[in-house]
Short mmCIF file of C-alpha atoms in Angstrom, two decimals:
data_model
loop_
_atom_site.label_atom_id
_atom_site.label_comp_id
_atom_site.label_asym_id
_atom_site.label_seq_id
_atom_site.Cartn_x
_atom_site.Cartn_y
_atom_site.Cartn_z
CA UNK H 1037 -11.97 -15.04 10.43
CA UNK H 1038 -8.12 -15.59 9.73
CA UNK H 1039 -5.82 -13.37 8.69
CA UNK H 1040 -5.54 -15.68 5.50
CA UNK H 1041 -9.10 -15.21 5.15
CA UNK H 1042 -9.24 -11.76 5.30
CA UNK H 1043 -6.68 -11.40 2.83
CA UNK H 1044 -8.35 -13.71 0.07
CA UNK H 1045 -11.21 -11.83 0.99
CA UNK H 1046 -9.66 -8.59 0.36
CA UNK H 1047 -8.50 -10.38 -2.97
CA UNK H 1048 -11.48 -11.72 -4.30
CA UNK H 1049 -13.72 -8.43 -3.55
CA UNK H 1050 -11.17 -6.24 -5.31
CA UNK H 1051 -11.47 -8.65 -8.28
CA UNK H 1052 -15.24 -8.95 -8.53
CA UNK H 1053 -16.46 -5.24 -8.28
CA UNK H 1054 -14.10 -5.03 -11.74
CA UNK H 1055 -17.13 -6.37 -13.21
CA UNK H 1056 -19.39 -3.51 -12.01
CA UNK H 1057 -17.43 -1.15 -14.06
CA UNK H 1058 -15.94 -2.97 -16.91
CA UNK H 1059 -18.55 -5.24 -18.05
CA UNK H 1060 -22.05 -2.80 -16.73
CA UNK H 1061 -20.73 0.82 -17.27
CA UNK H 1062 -20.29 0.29 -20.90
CA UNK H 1063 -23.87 -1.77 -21.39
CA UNK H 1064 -25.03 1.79 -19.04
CA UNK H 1065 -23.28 4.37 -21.27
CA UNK H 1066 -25.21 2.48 -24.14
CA UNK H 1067 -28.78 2.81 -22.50
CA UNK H 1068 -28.06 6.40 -21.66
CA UNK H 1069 -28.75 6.75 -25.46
CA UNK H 1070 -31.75 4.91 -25.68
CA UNK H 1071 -33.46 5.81 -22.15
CA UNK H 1072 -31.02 8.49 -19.80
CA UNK H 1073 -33.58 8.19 -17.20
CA UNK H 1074 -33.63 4.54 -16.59
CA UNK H 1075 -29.96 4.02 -17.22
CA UNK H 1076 -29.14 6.72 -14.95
CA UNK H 1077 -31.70 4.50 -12.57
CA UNK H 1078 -30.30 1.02 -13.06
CA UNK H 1079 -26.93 2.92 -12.57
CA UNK H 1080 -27.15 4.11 -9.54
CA UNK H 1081 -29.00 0.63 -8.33
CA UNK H 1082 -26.23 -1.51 -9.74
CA UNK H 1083 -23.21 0.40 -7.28
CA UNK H 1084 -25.33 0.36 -4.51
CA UNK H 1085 -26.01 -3.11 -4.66
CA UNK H 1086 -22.15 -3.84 -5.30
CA UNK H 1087 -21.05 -1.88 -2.37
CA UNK H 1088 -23.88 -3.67 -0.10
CA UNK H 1089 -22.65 -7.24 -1.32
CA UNK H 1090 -19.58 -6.85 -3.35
CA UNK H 1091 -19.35 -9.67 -6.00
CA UNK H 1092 -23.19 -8.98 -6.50
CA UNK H 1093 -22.33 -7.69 -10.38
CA UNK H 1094 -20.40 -10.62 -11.09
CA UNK H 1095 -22.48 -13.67 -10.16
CA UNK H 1096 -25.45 -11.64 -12.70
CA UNK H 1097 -22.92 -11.67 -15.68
CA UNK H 1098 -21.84 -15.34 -14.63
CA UNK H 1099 -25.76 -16.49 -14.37
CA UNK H 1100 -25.98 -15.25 -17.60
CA UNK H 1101 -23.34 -16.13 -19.56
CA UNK H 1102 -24.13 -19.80 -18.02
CA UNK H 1103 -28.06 -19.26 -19.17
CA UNK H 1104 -26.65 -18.46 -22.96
CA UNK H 1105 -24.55 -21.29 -22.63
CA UNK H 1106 -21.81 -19.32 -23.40
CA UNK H 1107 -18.40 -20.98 -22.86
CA UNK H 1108 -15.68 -18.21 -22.40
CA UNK H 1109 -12.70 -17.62 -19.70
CA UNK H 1110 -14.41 -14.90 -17.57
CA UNK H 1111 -10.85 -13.46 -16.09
CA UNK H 1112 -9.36 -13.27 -19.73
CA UNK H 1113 -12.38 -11.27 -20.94
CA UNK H 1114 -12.57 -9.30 -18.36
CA UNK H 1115 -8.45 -8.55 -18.60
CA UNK H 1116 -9.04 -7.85 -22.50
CA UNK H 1117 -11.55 -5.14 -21.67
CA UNK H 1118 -9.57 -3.87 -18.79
CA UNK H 1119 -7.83 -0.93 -21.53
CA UNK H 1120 -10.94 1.08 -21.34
CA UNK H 1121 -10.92 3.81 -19.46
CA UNK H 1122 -13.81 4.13 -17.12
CA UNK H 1123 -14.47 8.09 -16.95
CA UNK H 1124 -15.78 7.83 -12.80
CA UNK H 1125 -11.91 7.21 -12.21
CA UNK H 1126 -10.38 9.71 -14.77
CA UNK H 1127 -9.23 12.57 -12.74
CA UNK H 1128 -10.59 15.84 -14.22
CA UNK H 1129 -8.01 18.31 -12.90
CA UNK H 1130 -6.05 20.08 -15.66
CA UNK H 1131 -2.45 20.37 -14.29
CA UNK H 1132 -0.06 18.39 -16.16
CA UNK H 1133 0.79 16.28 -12.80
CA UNK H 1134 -2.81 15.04 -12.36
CA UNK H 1135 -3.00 14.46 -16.64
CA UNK H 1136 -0.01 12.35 -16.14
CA UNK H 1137 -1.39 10.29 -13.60
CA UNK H 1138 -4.09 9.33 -16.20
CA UNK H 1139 -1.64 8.37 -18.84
CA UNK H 1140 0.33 6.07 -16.96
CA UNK H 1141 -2.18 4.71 -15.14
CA UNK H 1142 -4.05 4.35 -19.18
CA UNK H 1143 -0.73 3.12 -20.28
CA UNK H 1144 -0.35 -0.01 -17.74
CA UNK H 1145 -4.13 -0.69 -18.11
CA UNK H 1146 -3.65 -1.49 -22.19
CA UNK H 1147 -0.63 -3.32 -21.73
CA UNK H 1148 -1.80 -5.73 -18.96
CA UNK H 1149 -4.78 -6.01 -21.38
CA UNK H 1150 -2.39 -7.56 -23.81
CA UNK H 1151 -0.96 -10.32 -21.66
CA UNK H 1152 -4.00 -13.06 -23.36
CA UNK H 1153 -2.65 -11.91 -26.44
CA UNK H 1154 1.34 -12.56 -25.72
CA UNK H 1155 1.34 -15.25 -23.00
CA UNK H 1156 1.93 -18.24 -24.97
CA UNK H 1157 4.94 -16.47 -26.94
CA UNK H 1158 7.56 -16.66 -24.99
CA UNK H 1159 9.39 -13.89 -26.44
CA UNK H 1160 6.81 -11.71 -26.87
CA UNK H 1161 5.61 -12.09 -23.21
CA UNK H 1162 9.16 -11.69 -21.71
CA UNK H 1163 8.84 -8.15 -23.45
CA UNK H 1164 5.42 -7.51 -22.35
CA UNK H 1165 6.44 -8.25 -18.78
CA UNK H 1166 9.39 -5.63 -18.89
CA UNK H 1167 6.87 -3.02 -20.22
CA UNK H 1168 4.54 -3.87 -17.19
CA UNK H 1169 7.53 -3.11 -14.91
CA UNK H 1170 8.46 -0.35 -16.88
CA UNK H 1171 4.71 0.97 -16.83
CA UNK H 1172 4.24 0.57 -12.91
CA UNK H 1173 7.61 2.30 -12.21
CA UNK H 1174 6.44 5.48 -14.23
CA UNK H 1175 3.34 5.63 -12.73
CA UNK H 1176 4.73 5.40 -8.92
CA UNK H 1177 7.58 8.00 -10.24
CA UNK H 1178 3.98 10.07 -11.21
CA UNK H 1179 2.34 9.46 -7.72
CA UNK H 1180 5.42 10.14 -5.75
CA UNK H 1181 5.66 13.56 -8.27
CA UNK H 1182 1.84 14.71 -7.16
CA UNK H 1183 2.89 14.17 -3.10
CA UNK H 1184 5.55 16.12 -3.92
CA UNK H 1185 3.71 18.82 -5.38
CA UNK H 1186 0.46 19.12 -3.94
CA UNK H 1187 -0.81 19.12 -0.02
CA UNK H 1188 -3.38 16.62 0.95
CA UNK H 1189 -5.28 16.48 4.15
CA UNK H 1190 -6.14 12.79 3.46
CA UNK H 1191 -2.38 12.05 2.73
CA UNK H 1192 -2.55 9.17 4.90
CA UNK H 1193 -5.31 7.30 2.66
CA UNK H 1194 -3.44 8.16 -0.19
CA UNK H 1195 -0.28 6.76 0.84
CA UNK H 1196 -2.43 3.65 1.73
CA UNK H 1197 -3.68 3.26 -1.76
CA UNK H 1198 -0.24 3.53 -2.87
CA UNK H 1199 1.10 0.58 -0.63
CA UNK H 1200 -1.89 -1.36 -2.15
CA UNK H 1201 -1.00 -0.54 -5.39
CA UNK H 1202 3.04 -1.69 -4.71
CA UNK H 1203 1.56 -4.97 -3.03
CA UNK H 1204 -0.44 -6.07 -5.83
CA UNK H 1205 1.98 -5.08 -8.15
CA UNK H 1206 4.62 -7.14 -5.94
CA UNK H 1207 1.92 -10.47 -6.24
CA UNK H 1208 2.05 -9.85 -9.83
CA UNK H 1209 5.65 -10.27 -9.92
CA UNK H 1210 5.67 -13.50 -7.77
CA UNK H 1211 2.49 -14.95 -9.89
CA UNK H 1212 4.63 -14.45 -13.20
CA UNK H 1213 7.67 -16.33 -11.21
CA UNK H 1214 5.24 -19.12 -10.31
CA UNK H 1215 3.25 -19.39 -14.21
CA UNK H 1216 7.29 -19.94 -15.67
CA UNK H 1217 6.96 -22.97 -13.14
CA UNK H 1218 3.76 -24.26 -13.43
CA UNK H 1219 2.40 -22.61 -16.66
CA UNK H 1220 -1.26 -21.80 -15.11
CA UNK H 1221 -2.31 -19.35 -17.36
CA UNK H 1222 -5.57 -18.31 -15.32
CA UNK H 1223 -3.64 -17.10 -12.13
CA UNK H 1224 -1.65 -14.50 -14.33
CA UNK H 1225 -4.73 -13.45 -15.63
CA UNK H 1226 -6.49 -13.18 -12.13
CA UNK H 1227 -3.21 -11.26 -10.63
CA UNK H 1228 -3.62 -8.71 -13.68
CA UNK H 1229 -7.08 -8.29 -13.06
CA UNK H 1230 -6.11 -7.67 -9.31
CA UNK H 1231 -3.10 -5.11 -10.70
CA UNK H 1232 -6.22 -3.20 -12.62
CA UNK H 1233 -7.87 -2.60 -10.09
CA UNK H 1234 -5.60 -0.97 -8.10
CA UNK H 1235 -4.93 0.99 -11.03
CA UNK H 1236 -8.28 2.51 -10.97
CA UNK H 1237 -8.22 2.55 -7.16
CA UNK H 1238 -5.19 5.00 -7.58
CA UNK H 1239 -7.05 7.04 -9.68
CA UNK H 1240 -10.10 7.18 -7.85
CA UNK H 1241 -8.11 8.28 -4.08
CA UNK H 1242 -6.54 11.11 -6.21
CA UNK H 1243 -9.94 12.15 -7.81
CA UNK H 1244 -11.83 11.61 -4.32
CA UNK H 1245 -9.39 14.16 -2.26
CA UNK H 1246 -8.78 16.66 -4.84
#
């Protein structure tokens, strides 16, 4: 395998398990009402089959949206439901730091859930992008604030989960560049969905270690 390969790899994994927790977590939370036993079951079967073959999640809800005959743009959908917060990432620390860290991480989450709504207006999207920038900036300015604050004997993986974060968020840039050249709406949605992720990836590395 290439180093090309590895990297779309890397790409396409970080894309798919989204649908694990943005599409099934809510349709879980649901059953919980109805059956806690059997959600709690289905649950627990559903991330252990995504972490044995990630993507697993996302073929199901593809077979059967395609079974219903139901025609929508998967990566917009799953962009517009992006805002929610999933509570397995929310870190559950009370310092203000760590409560921070959910906001802005909330905060760039809702407005990259907007772009479907603002990409064909020009103006509106140009504005949308400079609150993206704006969004990512305050949440590294929040990361950097917690490394400064707090001691971590896993610093090293955290500081890797940052880097991630600042390359996707550097492909986002480039993908925007590209869409003002080409106007391929789906590969802005599929770099936000990417930008998500490692959203919730920052959030889960602080909520593993601490």
């Amino acid at each position: 395998m290439t180093m090309e390969d590895m990297k779309n790899e890397a790409d396409n994994s970080s894309r798919v398990s989204m649908a694990l927790y943005t599409v099934m977590y809510p349709v879980f939370n649901q059953l919980e009402d109805v059956d806690l036993s059997a959600a709690q079951t289905l649950r627990a079967a559903f991330i252990k089959a995504e972490k044995e073959n990630p993507g697993l999640t996302q073929d199901i809800v593809m077979k059967v949206l395609e079974k219903k005959n139901l025609k929508i743009n998967y990566n917009e959908s799953l962009l517009r439901m992006a805002a929610d917060d999933v509570e397995e990432f929310m870190i559950d620390r009370r310092e203000p730091e760590f409560q921070e860290l959910n906001e802005r991480a909330r905060a760039l989450k809702h407005i990259l859930s907007t772009i479907p709504d603002e990409i064909n207006d020009r103006v509106g999207f140009l504005q949308t992008i400079k609150d993206i920038a704006s969004a990512i900036k305050e949440l590294l300015d929040t990361v950097n604030t917690v490394f400064r604050k707090y001691q971590y004997q896993n610093r090293r993986a955290l500081e890797q989960q940052k880097k991630e974060f600042v390359k996707y968020s550097k492909s986002f840039s480039d993908t925007l560049k590209t869409f003002f050249k080409d106007g391929k709406v789906i590969n802005v949605f599929v770099s936000a969905n990417r930008l998500t992720h490692q959203t919730n990836m920052i959030l889960q590395a602080f909520k593993t270690v601490v």
